[in-house]
CSV table of C-alpha atoms in Angstrom, one decimal:
chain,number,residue,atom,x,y,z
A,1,UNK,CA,-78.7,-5.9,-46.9
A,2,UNK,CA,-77.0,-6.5,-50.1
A,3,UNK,CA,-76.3,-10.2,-51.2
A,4,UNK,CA,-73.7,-11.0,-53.5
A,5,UNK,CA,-74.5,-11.8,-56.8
A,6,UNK,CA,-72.4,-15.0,-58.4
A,7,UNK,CA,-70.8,-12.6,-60.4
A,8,UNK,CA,-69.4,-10.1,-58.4
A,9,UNK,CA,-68.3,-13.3,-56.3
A,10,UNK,CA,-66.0,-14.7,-59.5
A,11,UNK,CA,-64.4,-11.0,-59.9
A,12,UNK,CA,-63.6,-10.6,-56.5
A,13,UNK,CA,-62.3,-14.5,-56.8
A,14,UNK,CA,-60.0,-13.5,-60.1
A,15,UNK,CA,-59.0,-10.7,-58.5
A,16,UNK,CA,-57.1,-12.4,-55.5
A,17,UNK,CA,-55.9,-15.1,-57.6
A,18,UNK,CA,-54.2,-12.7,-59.7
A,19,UNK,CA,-52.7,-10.4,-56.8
A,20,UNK,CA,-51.6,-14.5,-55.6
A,21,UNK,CA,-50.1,-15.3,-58.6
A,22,UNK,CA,-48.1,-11.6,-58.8
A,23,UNK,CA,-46.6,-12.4,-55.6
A,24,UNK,CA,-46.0,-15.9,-56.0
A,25,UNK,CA,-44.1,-15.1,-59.3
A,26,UNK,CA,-41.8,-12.1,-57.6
A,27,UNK,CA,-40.7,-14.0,-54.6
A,28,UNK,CA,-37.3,-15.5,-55.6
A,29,UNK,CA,-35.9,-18.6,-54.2
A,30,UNK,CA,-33.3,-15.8,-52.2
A,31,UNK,CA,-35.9,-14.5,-51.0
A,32,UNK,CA,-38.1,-17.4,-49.6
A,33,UNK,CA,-34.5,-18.3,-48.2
A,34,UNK,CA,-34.0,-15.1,-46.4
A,35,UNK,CA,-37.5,-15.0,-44.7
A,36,UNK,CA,-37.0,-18.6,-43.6
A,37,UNK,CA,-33.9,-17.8,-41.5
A,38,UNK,CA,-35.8,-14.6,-40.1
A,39,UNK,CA,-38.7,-16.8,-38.9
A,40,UNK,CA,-35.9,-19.5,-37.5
A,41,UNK,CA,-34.4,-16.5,-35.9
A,42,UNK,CA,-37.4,-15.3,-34.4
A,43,UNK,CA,-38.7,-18.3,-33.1
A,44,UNK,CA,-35.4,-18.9,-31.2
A,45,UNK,CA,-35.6,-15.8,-29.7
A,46,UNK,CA,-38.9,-16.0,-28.5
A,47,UNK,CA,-37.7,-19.2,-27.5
A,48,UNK,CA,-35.0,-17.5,-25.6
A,49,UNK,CA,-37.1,-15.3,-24.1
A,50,UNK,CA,-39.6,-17.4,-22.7
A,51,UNK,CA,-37.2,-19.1,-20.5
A,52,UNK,CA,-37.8,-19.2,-16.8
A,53,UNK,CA,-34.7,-17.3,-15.7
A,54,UNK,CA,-35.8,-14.5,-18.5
A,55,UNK,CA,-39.4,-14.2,-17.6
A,56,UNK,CA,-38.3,-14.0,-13.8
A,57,UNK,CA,-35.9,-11.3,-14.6
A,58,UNK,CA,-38.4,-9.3,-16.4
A,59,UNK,CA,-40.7,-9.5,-13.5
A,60,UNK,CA,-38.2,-8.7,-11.2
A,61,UNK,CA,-36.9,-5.8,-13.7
A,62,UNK,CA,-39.7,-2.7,-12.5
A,63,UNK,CA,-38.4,-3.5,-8.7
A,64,UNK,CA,-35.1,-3.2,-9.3
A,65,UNK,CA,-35.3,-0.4,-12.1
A,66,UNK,CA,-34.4,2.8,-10.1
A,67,UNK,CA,-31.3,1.4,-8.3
A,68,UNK,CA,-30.2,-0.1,-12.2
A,69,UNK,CA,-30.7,3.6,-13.2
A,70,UNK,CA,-28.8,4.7,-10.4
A,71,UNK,CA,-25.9,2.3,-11.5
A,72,UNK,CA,-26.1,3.4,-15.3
A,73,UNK,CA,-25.9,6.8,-14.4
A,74,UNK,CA,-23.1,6.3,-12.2
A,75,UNK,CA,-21.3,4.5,-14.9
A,76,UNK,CA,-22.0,7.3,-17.3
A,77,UNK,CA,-20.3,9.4,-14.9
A,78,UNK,CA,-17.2,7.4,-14.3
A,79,UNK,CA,-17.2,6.8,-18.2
A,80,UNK,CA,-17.1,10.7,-18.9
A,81,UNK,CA,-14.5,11.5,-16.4
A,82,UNK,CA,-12.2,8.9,-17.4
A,83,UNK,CA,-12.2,6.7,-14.2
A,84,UNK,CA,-13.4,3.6,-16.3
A,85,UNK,CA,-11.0,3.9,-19.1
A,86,UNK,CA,-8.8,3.8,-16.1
A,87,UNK,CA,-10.0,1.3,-15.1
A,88,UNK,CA,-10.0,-0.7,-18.0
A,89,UNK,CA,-6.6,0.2,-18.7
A,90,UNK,CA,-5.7,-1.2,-14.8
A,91,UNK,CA,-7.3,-4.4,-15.6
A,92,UNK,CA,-5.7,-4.8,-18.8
A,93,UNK,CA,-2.2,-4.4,-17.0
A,94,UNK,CA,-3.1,-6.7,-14.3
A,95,UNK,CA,-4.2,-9.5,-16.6
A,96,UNK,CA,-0.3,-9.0,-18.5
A,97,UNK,CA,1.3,-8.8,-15.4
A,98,UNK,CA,-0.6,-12.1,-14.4
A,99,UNK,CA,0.4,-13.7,-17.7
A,100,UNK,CA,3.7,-12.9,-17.8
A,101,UNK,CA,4.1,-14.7,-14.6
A,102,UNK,CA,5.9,-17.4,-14.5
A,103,UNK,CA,6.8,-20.1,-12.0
A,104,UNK,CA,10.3,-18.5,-10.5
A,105,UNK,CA,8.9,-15.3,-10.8
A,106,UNK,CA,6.0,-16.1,-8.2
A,107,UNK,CA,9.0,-18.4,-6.3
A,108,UNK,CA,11.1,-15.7,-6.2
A,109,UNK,CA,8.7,-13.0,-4.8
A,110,UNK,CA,7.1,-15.4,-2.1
A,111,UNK,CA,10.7,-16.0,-1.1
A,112,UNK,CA,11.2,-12.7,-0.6
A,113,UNK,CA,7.8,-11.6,1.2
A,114,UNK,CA,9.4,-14.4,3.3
A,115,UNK,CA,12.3,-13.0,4.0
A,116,UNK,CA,11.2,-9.8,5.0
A,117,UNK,CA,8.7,-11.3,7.6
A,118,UNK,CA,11.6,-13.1,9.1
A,119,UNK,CA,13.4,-9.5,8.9
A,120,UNK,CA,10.1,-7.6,10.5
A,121,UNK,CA,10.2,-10.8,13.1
A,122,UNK,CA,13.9,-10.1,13.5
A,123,UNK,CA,13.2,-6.3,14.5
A,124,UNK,CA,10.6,-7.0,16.7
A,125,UNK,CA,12.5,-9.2,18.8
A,126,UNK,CA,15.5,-7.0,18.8
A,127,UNK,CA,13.1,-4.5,20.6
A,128,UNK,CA,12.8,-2.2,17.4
A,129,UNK,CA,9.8,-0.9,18.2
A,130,UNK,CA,10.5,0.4,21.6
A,131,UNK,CA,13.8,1.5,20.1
A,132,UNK,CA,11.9,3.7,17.3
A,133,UNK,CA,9.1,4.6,19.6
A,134,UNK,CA,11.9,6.2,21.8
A,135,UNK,CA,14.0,7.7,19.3
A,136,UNK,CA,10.4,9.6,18.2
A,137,UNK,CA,10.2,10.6,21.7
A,138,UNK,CA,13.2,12.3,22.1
A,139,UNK,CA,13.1,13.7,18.5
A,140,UNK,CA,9.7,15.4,19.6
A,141,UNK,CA,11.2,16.1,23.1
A,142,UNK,CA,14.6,18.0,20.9
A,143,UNK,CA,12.0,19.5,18.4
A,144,UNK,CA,9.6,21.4,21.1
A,145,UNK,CA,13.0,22.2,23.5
A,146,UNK,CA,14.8,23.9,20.4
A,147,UNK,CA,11.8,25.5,19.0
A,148,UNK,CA,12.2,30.1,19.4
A,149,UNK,CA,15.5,29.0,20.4
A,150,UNK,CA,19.1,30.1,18.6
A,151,UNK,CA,21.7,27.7,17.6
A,152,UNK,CA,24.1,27.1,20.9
A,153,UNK,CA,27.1,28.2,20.2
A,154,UNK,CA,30.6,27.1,20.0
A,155,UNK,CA,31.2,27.5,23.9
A,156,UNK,CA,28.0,25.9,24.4
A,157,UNK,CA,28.6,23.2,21.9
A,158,UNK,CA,31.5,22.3,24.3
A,159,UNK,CA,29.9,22.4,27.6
A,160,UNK,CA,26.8,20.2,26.5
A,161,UNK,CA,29.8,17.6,25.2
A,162,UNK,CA,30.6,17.6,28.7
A,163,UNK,CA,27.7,16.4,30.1
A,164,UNK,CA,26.7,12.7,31.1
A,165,UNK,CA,23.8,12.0,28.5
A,166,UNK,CA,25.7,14.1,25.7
A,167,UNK,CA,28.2,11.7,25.6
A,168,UNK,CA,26.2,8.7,26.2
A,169,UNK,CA,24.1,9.7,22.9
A,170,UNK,CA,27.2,10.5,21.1
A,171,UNK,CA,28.9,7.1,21.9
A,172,UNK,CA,25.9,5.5,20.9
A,173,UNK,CA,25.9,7.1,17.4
A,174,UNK,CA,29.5,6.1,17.0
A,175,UNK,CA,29.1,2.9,17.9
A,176,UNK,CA,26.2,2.3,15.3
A,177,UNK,CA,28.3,4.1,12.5
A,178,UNK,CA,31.3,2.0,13.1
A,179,UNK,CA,29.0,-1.0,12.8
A,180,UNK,CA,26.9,0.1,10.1
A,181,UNK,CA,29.2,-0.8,7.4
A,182,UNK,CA,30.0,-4.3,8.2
A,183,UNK,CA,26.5,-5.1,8.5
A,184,UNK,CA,25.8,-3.2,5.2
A,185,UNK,CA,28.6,-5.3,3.6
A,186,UNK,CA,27.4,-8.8,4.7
C-alpha cells in the first residue's frame, strides 16, 4: 500500500483549486440565473409528482394500461379516418350554435315544441292513429288486390263508381279536399 507523500497531496490540492477557479470564473451571472430556475423547476415538479393523487395514479397505471392502449389505439383509428376531426368540427358547431343563442331564440323554439305537442295531442284525440293505421290497411289491402293485375278499364272504372263503398270512399275524399283549404288558410 502506497501512502501519500505531502507532496503529491499539495499537487493534487492545486490541481482542483485551479479546475475550481476555471469554472468559477466561466460561469456568468446568466448562467447561474438559468440553472437556478431549472432547479426551481425541477423541484416543483418533483413536487407535483409526489402528490397523492399522482403517486395513486401511477400505481394504478400498470392495471389499467392495456384497456388505455386499447383506447389510444382506438383514437388513432378514428383520428386516421377522419371521424374525430368530425367530431371536432360537430363540437365546434354546437358550441356556436349554443352561443349564438339568445333568450327569444330558446322562447321561440320551446313555444313551438309546445305547440306541436298540443298538435300531436290534438291528432291523437281526433282518432288519428286509428285513422292512419286504417288507411295503411287498406293501402296494403289495394296494393296486394291490384298486384299481376291490369288497369280496369273505362267500363269498369264505371261499374266500381257504382258500387256502395266506391262512393262512400270517393265522398269521403271530396269532402276532405273541399275542406282542406279552409283549414290550410286559417
Amino acid at each position: 500500500m502506497a501512502t501519500e507523500t505531502p507532496q503529491v497531496h499539495t499537487t493534487e490540492s492545486h490541481k482542483l483549486v485551479s479546475f475550481t477557479d476555471a469554472a468559477m470564473s466561466a460561469v456568468t451571472g446568466e448562467m447561474v440565473s438559468t440553472i437556478a430556475e431549472t432547479g426551481v423547476k425541477m423541484a416543483e415538479m418533483a413536487d407535483d409528482l409526489l402528490q397523492p393523487e399522482t403517486v395513486s395514479l401511477l400505481k394504478a397505471l400498470p392495471e389499467v394500461a392495456e384497456n388505455l392502449e386499447r383506447t389510444l389505439m382506438e383514437v388513432k383509428r378514428m383520428e386516421e379516418t377522419g371521424v374525430l376531426k368530425s367530431l371536432m368540427q360537430l363540437a365546434d358547431m354546437v358550441a356556436a350554435m349554443k352561443g349564438a343563442m339568445t333568450g327569444p331564440m330558446v322562447t321561440d323554439m320551446v313555444e313551438k315544441a309546445i305547440k306541436g305537442a298540443e298538435l300531436a295531442d290534438s291528432f291523437v284525440q281526433l282518432g288519428a292513429l286509428d285513422l292512419v293505421d286504417g288507411m295503411l290497411t287498406a293501402f296494403h289491402h289495394a296494393q296486394e288486390e291490384t298486384k299481376d293485375k291490369a288497369p280496369l278499364s273505362s267500363m269498369q272504372l264505371m261499374k266500381a263508381v257504382t258500387q256502395k263503398e266506391t262512393r262512400e270512399g270517393m265522398t269521403l275524399m271530396i269532402s276532405f279536399l273541399q275542406n282542406l283549404p279552409k283549414q290550410l288558410n286559417k
